[in-house]
Short mmCIF file of N, CA and C in Angstrom, two decimals:
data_model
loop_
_atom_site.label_atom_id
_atom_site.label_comp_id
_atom_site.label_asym_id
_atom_site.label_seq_id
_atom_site.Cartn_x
_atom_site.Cartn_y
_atom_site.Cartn_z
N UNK Q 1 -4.27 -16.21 -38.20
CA UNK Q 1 -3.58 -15.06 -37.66
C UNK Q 1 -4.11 -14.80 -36.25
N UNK Q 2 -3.25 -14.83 -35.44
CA UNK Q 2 -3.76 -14.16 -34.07
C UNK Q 2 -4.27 -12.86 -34.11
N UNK Q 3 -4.95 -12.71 -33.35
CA UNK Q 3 -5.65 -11.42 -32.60
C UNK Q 3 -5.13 -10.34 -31.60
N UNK Q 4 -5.26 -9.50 -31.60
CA UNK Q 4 -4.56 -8.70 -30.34
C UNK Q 4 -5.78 -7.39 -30.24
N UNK Q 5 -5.88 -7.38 -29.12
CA UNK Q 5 -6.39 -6.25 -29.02
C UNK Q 5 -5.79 -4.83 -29.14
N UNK Q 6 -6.82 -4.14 -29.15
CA UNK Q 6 -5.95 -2.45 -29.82
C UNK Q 6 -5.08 -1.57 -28.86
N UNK Q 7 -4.19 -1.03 -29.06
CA UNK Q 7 -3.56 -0.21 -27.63
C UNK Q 7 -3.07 1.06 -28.19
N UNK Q 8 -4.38 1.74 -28.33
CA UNK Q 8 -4.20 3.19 -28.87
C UNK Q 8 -2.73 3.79 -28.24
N UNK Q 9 -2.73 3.89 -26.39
CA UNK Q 9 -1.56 4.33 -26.07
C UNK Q 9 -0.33 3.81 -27.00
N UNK Q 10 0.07 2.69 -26.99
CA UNK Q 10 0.98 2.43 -27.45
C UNK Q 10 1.21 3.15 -29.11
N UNK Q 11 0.40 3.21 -29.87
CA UNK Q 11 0.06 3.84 -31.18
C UNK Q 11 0.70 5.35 -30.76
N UNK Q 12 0.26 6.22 -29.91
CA UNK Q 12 0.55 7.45 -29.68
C UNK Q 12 2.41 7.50 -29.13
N UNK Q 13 2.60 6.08 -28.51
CA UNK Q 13 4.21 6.80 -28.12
C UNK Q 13 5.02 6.80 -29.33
N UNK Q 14 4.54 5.42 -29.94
CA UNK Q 14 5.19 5.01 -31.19
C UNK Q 14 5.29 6.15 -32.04
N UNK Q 15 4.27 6.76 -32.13
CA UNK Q 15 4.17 7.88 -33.55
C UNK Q 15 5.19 8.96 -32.94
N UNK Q 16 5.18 9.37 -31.89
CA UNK Q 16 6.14 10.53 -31.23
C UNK Q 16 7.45 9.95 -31.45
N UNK Q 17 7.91 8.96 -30.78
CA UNK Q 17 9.04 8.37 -30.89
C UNK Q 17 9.54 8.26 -32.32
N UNK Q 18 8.33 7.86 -33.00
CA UNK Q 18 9.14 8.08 -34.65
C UNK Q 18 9.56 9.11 -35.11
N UNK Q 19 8.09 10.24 -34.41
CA UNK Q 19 8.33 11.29 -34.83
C UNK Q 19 9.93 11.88 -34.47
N UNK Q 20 10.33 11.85 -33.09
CA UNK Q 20 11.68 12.31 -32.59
C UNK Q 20 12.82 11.56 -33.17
N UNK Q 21 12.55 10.51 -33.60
CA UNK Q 21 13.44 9.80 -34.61
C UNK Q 21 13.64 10.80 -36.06
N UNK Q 22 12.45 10.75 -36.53
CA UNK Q 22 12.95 11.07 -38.04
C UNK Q 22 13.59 12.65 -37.91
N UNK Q 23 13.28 13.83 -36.54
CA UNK Q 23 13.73 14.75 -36.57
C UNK Q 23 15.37 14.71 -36.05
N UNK Q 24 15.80 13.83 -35.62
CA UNK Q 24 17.27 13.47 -35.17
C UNK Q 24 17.80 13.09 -36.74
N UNK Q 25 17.13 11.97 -37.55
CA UNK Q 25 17.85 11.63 -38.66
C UNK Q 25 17.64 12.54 -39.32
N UNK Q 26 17.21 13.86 -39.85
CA UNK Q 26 17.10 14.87 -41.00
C UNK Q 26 17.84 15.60 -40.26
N UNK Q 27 18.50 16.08 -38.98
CA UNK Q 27 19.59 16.41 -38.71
C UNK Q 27 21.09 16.11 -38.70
N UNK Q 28 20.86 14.64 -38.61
CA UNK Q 28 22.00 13.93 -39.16
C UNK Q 28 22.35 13.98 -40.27
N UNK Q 29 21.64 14.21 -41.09
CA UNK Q 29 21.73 14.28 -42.70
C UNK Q 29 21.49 15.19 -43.23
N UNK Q 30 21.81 16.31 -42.29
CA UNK Q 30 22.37 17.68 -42.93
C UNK Q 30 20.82 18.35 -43.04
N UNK Q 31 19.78 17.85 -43.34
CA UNK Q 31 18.77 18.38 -44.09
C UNK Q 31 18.12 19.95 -43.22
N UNK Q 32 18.30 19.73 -41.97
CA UNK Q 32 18.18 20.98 -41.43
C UNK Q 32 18.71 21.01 -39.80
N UNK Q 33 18.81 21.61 -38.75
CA UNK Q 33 19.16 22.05 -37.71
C UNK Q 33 18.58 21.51 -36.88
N UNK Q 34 18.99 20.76 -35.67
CA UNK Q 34 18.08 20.43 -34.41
C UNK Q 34 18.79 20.78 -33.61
N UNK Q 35 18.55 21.58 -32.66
CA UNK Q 35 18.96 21.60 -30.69
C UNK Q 35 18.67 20.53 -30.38
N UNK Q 36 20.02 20.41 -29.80
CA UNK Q 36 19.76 19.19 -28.51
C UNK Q 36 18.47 18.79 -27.64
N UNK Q 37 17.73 20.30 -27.50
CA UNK Q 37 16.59 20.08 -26.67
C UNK Q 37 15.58 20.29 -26.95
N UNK Q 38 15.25 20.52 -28.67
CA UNK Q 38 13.59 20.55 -29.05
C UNK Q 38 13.08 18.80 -28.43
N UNK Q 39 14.01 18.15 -29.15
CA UNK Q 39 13.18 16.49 -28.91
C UNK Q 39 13.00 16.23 -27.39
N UNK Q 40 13.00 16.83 -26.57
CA UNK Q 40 12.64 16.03 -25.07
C UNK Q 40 11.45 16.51 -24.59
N UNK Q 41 10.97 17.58 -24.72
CA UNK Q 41 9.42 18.27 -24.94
C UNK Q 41 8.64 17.49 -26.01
N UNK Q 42 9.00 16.91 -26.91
CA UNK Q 42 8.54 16.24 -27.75
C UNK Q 42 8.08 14.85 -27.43
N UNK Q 43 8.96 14.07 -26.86
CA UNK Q 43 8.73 13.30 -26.06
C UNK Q 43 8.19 12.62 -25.21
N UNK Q 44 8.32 13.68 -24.13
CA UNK Q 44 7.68 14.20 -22.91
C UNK Q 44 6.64 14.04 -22.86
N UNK Q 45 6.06 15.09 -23.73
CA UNK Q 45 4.26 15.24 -24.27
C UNK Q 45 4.08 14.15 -24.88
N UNK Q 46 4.69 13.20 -25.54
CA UNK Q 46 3.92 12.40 -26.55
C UNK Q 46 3.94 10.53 -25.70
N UNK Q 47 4.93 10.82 -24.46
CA UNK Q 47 4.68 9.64 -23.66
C UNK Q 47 3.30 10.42 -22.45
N UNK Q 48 3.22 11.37 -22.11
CA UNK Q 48 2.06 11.61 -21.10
C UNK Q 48 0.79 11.54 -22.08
N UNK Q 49 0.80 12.30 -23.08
CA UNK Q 49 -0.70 11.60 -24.07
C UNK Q 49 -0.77 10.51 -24.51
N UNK Q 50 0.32 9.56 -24.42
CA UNK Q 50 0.23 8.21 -24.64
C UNK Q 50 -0.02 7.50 -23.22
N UNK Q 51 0.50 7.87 -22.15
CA UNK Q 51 -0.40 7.29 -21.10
C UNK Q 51 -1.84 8.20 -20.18
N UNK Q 52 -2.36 8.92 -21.00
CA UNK Q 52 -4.17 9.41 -21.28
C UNK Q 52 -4.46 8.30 -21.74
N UNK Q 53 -4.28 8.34 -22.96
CA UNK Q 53 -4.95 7.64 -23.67
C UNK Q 53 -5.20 5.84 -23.75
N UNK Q 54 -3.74 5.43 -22.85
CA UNK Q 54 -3.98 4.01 -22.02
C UNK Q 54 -4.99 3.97 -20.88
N UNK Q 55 -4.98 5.28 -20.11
CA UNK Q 55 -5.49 5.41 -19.13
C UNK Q 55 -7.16 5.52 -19.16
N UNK Q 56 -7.69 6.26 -20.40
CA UNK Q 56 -8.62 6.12 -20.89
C UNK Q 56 -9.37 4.96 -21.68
N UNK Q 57 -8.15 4.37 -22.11
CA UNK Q 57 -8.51 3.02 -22.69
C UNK Q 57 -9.33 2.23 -21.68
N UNK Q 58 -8.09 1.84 -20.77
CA UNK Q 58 -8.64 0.59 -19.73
C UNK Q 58 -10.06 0.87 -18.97
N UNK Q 59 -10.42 2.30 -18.88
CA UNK Q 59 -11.11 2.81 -18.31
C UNK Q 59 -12.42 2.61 -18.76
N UNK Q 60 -12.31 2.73 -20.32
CA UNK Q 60 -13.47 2.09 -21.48
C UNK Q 60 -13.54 1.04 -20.94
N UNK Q 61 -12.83 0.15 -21.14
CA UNK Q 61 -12.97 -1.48 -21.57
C UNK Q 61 -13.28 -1.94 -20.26
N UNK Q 62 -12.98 -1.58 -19.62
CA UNK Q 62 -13.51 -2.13 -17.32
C UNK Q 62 -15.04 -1.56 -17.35
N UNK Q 63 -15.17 -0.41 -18.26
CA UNK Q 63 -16.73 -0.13 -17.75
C UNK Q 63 -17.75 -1.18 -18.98
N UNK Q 64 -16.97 -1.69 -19.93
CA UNK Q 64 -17.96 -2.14 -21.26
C UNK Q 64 -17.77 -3.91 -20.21
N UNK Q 65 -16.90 -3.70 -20.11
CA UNK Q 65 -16.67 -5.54 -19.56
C UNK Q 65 -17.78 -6.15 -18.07
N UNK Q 66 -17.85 -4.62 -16.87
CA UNK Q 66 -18.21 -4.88 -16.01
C UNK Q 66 -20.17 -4.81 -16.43
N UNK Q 67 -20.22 -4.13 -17.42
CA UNK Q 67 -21.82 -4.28 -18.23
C UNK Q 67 -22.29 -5.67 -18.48
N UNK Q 68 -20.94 -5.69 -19.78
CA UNK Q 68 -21.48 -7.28 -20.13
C UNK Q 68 -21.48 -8.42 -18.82
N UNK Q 69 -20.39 -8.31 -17.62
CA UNK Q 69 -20.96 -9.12 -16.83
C UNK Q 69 -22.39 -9.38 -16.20
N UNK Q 70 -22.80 -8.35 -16.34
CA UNK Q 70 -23.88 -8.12 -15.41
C UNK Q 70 -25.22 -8.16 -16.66
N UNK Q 71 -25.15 -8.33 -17.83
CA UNK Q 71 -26.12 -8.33 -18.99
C UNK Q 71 -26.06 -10.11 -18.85
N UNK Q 72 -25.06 -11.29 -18.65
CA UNK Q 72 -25.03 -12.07 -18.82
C UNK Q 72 -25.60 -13.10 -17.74
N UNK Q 73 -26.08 -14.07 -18.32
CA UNK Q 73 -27.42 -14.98 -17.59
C UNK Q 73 -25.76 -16.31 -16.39
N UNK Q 74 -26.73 -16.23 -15.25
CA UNK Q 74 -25.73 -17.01 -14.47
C UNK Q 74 -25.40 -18.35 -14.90
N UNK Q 75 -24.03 -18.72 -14.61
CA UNK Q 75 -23.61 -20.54 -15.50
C UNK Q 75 -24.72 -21.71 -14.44
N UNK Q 76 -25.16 -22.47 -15.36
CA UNK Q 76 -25.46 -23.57 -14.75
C UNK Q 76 -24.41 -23.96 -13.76
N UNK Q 77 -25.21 -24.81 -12.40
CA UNK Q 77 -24.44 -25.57 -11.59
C UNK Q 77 -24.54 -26.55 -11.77
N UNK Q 78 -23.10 -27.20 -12.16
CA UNK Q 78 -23.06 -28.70 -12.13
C UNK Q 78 -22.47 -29.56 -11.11
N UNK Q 79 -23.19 -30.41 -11.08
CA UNK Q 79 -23.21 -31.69 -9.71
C UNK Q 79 -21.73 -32.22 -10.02
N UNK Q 80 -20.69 -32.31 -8.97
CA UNK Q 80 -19.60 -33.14 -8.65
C UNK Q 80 -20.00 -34.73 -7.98
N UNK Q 81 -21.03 -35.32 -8.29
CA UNK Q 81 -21.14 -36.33 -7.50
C UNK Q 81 -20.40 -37.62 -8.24
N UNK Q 82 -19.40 -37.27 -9.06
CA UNK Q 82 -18.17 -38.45 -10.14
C UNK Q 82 -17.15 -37.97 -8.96
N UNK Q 83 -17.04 -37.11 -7.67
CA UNK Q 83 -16.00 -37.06 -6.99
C UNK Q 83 -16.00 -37.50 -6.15
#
């Protein structure tokens, strides 16, 4: 199985977006009332805390990455003299 790394942002639009999904379909289906314009505040907010939280991400991972560069021992130099 491949690997992927984690993308909290993406986790946060997804869940809003579902969320504004399932409140459009329980309106569709009678189950209760939506305005046209609760879901775009909904939205709204849940794509700007989803790009925090990318924004915070990369922000982690550039400061853990630029560590480990600098924790790590320099590569041997190897001789080109086969050129």
């Amino acid at each position: 199985m491949l690997r992927h790394e984690f993308q909290p942002g993406r986790l946060v639009a997804g869940a809003f977006l579902t969320l504004a999904g399932i409140i459009y379909a329980g309106d569709a289906g009678g189950a209760w009332e939506t305005p046209w314009f609760v879901v775009i505040p909904l939205v709204v907010g849940g794509l700007c805390l989803a790009g925090a939280a990318a924004v915070l991400t990369r922000a982690i991972r550039r400061r853990r990455g630029s560590r480990r560069e600098t924790n790590r021992t320099p590569p041997e130099p190897h001789s080109d003299a086969h050129h």
